Short mmCIF file of C-alpha atoms and ligand atoms in Angstrom, two decimals:
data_model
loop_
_atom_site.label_atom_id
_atom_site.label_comp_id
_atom_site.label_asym_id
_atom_site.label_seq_id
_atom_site.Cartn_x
_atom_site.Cartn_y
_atom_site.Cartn_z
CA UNK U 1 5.39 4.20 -2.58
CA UNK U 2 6.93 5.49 -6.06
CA UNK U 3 5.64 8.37 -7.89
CA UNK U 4 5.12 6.31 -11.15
CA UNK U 5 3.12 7.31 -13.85
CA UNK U 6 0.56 4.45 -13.21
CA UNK U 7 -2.82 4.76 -11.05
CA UNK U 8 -3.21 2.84 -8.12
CA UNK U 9 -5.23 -0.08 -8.61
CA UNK U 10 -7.05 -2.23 -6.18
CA UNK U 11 -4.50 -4.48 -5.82
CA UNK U 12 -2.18 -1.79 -4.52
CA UNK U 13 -5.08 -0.93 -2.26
CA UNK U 14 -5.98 -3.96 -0.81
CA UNK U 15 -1.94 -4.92 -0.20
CA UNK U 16 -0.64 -1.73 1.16
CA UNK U 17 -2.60 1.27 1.33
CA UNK U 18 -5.47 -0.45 3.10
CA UNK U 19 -3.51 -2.18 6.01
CA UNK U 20 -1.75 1.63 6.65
CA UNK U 21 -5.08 3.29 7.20
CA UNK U 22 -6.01 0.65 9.87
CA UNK U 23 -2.45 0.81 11.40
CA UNK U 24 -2.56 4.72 12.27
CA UNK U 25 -4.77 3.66 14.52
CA UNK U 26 -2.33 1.59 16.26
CA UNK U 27 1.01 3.41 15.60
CA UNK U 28 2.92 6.33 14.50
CA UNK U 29 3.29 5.94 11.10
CA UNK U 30 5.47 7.75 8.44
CA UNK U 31 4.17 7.00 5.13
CA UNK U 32 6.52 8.84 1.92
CA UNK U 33 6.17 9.25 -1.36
CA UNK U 34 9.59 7.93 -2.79
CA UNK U 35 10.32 10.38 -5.36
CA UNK U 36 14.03 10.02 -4.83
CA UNK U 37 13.79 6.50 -5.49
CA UNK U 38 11.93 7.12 -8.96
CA UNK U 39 14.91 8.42 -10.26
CA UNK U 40 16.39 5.05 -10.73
CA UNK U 41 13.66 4.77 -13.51
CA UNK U 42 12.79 7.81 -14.60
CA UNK U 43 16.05 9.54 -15.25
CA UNK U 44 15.23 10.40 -18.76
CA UNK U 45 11.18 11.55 -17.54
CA UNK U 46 11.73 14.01 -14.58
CA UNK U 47 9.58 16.51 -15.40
CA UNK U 48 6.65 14.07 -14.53
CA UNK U 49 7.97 12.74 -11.02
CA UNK U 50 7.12 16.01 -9.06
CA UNK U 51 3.50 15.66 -10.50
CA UNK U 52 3.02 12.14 -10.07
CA UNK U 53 4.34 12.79 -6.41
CA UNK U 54 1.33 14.58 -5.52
CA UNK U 55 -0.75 12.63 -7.71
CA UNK U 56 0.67 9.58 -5.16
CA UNK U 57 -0.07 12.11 -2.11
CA UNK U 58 -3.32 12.74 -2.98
CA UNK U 59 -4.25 9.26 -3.10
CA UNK U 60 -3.21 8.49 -0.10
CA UNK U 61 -5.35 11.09 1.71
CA UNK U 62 -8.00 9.84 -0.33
CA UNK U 63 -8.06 6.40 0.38
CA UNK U 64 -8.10 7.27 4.24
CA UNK U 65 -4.16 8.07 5.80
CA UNK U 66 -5.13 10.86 7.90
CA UNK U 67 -2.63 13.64 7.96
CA UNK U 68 -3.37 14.68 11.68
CA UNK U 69 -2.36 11.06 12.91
CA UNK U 70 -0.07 9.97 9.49
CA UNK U 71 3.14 11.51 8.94
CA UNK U 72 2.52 12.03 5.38
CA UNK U 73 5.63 13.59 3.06
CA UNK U 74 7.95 13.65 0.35
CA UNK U 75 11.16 11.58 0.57
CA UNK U 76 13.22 14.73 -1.06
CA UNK U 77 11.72 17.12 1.43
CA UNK U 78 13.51 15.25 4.51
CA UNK U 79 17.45 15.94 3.26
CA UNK U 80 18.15 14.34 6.02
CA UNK U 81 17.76 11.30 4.13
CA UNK U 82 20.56 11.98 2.01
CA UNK U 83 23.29 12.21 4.55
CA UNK U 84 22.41 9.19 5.97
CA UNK U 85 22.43 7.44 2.45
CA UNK U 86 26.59 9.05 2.45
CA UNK U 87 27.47 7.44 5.82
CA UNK U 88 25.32 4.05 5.20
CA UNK U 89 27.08 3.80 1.70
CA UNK U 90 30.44 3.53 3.67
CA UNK U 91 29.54 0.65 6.10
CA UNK U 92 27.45 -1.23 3.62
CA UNK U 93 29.65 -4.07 1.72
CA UNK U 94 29.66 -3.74 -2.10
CA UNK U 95 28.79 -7.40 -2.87
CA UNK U 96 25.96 -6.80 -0.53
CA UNK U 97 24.67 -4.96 -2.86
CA UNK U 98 25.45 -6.65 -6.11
CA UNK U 99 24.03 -9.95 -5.32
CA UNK U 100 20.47 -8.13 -4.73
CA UNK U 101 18.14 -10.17 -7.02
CA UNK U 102 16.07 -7.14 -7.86
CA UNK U 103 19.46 -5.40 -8.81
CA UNK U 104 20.29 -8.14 -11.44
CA UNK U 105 16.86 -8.11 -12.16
CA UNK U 106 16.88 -4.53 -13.11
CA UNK U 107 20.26 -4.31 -14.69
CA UNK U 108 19.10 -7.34 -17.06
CA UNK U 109 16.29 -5.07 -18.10
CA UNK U 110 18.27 -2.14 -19.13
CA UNK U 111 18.44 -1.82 -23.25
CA UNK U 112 21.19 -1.42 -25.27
CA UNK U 113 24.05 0.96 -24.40
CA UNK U 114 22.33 2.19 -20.80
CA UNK U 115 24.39 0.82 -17.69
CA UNK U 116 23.12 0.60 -13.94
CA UNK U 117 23.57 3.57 -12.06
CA UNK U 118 25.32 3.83 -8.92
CA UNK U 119 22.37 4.35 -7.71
CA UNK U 120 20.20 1.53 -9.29
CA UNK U 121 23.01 -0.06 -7.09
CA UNK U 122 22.49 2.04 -3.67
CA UNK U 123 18.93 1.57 -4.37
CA UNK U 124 18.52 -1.04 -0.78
CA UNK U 125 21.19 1.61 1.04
CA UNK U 126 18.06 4.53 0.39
CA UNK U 127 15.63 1.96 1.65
CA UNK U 128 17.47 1.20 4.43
CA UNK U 129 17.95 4.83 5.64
CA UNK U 130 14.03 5.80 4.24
CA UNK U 131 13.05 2.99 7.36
CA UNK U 132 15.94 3.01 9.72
CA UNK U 133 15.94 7.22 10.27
CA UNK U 134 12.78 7.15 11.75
CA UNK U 135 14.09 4.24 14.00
CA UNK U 136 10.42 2.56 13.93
CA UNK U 137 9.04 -0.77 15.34
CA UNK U 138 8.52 -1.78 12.15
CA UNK U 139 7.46 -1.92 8.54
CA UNK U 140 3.76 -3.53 7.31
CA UNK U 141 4.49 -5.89 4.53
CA UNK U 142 3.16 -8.46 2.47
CA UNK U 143 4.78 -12.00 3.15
CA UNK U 144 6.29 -12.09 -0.64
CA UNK U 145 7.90 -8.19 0.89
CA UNK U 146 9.67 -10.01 4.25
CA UNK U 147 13.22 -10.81 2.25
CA UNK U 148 13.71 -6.82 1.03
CA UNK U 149 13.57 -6.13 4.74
CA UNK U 150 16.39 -8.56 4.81
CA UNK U 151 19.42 -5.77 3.98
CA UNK U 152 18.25 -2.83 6.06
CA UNK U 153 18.57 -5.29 8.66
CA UNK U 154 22.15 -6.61 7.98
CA UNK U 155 22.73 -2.70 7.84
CA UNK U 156 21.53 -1.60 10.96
CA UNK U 157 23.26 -4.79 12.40
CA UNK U 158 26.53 -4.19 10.81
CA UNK U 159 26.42 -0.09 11.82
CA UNK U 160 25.77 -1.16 15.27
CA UNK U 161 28.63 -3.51 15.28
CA UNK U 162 30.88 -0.38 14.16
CA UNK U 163 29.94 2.63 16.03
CA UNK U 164 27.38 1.16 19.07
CA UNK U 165 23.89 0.65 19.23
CA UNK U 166 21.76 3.25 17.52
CA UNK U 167 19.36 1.54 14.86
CA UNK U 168 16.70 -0.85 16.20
CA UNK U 169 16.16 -4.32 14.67
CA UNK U 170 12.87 -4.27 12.65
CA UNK U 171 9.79 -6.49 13.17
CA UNK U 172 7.22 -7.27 10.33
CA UNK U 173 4.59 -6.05 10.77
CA UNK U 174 2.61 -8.53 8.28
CA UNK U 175 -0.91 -8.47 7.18
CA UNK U 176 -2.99 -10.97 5.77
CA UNK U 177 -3.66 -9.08 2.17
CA UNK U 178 -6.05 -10.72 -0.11
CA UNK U 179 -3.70 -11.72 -4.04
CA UNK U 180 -6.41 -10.13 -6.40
CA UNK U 181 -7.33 -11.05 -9.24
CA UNK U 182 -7.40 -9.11 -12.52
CA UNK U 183 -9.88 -8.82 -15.17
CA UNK U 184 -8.32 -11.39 -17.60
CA UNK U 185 -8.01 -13.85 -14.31
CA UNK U 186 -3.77 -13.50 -13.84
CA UNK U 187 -2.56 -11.54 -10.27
CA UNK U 188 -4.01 -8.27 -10.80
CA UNK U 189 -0.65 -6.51 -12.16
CA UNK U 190 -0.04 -3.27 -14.30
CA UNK U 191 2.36 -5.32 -16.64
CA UNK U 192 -0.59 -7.16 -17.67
CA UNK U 193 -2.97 -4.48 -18.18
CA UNK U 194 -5.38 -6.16 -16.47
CA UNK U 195 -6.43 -3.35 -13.33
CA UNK U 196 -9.42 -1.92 -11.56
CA UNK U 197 -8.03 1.37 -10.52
CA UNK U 198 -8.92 2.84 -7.04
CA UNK U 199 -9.77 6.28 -8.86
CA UNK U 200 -10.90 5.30 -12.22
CA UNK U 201 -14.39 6.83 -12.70
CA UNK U 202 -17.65 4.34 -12.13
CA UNK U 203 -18.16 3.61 -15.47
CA UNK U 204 -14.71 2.68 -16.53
CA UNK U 205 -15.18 0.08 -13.60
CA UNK U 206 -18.33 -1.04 -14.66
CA UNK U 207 -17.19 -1.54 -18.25
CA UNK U 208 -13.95 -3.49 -17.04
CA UNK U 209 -16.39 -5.64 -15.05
CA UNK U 210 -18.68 -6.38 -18.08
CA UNK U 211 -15.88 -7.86 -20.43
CA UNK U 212 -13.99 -9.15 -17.23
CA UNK U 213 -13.03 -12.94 -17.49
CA UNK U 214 -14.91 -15.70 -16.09
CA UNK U 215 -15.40 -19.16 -16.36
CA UNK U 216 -15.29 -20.11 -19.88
CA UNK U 217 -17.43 -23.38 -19.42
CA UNK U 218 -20.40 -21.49 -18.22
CA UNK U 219 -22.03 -20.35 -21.82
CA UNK U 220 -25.77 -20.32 -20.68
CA UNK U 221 -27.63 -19.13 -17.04
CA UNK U 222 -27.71 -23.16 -16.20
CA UNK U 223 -24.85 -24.16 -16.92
CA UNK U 224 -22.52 -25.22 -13.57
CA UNK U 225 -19.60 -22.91 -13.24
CA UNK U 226 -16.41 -22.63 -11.39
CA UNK U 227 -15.72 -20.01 -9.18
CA UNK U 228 -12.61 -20.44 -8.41
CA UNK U 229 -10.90 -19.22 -11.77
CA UNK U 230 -13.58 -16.86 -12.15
CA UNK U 231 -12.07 -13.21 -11.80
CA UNK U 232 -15.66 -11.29 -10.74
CA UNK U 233 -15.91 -14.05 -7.98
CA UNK U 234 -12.56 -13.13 -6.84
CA UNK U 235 -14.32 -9.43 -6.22
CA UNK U 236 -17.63 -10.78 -5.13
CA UNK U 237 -15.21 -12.29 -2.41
CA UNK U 238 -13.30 -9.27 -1.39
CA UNK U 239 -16.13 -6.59 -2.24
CA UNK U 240 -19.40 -8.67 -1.74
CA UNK U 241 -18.16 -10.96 1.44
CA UNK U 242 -21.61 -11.64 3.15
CA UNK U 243 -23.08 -12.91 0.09
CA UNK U 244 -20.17 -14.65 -1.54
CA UNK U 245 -20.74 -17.87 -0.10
CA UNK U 246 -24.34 -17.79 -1.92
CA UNK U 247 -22.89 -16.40 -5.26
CA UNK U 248 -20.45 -19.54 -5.14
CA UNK U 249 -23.46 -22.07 -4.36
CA UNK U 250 -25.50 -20.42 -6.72
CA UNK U 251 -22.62 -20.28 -9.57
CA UNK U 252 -22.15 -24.05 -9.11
CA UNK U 253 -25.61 -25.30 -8.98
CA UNK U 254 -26.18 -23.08 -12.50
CA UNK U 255 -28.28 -21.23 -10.49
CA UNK U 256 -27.17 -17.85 -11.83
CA UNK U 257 -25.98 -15.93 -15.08
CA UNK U 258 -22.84 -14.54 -15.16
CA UNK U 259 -24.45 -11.02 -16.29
CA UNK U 260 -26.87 -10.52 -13.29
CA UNK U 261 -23.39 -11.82 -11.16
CA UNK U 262 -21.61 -8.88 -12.70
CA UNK U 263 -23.85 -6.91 -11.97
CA UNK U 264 -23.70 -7.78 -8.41
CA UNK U 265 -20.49 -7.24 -8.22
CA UNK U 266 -20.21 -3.81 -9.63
CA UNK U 267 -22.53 -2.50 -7.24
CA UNK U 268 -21.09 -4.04 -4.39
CA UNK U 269 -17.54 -2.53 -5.21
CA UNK U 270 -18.55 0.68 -6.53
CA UNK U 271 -20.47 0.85 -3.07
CA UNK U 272 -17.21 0.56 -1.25
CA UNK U 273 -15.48 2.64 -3.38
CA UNK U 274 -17.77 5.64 -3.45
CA UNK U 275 -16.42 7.04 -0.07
CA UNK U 276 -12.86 7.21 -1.53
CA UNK U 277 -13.96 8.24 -5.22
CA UNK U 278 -15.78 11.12 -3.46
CA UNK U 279 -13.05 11.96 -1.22
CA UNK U 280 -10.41 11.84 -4.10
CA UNK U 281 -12.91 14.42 -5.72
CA UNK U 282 -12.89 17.08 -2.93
CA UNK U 283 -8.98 16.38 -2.45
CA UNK U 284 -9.15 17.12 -6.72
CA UNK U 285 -10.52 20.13 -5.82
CA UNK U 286 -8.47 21.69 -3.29
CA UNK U 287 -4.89 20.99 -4.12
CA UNK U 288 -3.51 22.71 -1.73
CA UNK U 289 -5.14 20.31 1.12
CA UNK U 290 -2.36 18.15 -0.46
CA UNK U 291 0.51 20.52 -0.23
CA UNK U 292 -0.59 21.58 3.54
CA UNK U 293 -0.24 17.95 4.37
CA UNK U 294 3.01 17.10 3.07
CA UNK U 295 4.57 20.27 4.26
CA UNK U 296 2.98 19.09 8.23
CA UNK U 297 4.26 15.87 7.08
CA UNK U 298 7.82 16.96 6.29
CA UNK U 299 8.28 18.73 9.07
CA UNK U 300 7.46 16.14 11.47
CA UNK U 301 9.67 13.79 9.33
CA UNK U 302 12.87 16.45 9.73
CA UNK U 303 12.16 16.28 13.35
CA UNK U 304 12.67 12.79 13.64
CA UNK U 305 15.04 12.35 11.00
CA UNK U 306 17.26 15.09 12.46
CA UNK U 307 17.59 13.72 15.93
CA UNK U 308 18.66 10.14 14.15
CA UNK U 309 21.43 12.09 12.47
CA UNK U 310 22.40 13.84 15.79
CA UNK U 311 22.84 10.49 17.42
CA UNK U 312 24.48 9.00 14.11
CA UNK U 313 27.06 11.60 14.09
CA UNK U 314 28.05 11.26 17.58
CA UNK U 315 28.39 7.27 17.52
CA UNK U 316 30.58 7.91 14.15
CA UNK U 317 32.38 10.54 16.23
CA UNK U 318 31.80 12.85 13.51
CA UNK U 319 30.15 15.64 16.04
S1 SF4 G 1 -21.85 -16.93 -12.31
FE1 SF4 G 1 -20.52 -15.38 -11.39
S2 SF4 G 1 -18.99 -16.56 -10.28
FE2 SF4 G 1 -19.98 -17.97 -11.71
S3 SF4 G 1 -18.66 -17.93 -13.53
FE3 SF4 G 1 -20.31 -16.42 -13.85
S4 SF4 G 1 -19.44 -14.49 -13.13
FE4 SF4 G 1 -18.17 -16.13 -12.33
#
């Protein structure tokens, strides 16, 4: 995850974060705060990426990765990341590369004089080492993630062709995430300034809920509604699942106000946020839980990362 200046919101929650504190149950998992990475948009901000790193840290201790089963660190702490980026640059084709749709994507975006970076270009070479040095089973995704996955792949393939086999080919590891909805009823999204955050305080939730979008048919209690558009159903589904079916009948049959229905809702989500909230509070309050955990982290990472490199050398013949 990138250290961006943005809070995590409850999208980001429910389609990453959540999935990775239910897989440490099942595997070893390595889970890095990309600061490296941010540099392809924050050149001009750096002052703010080492903060935002441990802002991004601290959440995810807070929303449940444990550091004593997580390997939990900072991509620039593992160096070992960087010489692997050197010797993946050299066996990665440049029109690879350049016909990355997020690359064109990006470079499009770029105003006035300001040209891509090299590495705005390298950007899926970094990817591909931040996954493929830890040699793992896999990476959890979203389905609309599967075709980024698509290049480390081709990389480990065509490394493996040159020098023997040393990088595994990685699975999926897919998870049925839930698209949320945002306030103003688009996909919950940062660009559109429509979020929940995961550490926003109660009452800037429960104000977002109050003005929060719903069906604009249903004026008066009585009045049949439609769930489906309705943005606080799309919570009362996620947040409030045993009763949603009777919110939906009830919404229909204009058996309910949308006020007592936001209501509803609120509690039920600030209910199953109050764990993390309270946990991101203690964390708040001992920073240096934070640091302890990334510097465990990062040396657990090295470990790993530095036995890759051994093996990487040796099939390069560089040794
Ligand atoms: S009653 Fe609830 S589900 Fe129905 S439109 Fe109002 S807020 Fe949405």
């Amino acid at each position: 995850m990138q250290p961006t200046a943005s809070r995590l919101h409850l999208g980001n929650y429910e389609g990453a974060l959540k999935n990775w504190v239910r897989l440490q149950n099942e595997y070893e998992m390595f889970c890095f705060v990309a600061d490296w990475h941010a540099l392809t948009t924050m050149i001009e901000k750096t002052e703010n990426i080492r903060e935002n790193s441990l802002r991004v840290a601290a959440d995810f201790l807070a929303a449940g990765i444990d550091p004593e089963k997580s390997t939990v660190f900072l991509q620039s702490a593992v160096k070992e990341h960087a010489e692997l980026y050197v010797l993946f640059s050299m066996v990665t084709p440049l029109g690879w590369l350049e016909r990355v749709p997020t690359f064109k994507e990006n470079r499009e975006k770029l105003s006035g004089e300001a040209e891509a970076s090299h590495g705005l270009l390298g950007y899926p070479v970094l990817q591909a080492v931040d996954i493929l040095i830890y040699k793992p089973y896999g990476v959890p995704v979203g389905k609309d993630q599967v075709p980024h996955l698509e290049i480390t792949r081709e990389i480990a393939r065509r490394f493996n062709y040159l020098f023997g086999d040393v990088f595994p080919e990685i699975q999926n590891v897919l998870s049925d995430t839930p698209l949320l909805m945002g306030t103003d009823g688009r996909k919950m999204s940062k660009t559109y300034g429509n979020t929940i955050d995961l550490f926003e305080t109660d009452e800037e939730t429960t104000k977002k809920i109050k003005t929060a979008y719903t069906d604009p048919l249903k004026i008066h209690k009585n009045d049949p509604g439609h769930p489906e558009g309705c943005s606080v159903f799309a919570l009362h589904a996620v947040y409030n699942k045993p009763n949603a079916a009777v919110v939906e009948k009830e919404c229909r049959a204009g058996e309910r106000g949308c006020v007592s229905c936001k209501q509803e809702c609120t509690s039920a989500l600030l209910e199953t946020l109050a764990p993390l909230r309270k946990r991101r509070q203690e964390i708040e309050s001992d920073p240096r839980s934070v640091e302890n955990a990334l510097k465990k982290g990062a040396e657990r990472a090295r470990e790993v990362a530095s036995q890759t490199l051994v093996e990487v050398r040796k099939a390069m013949k560089l040794s």
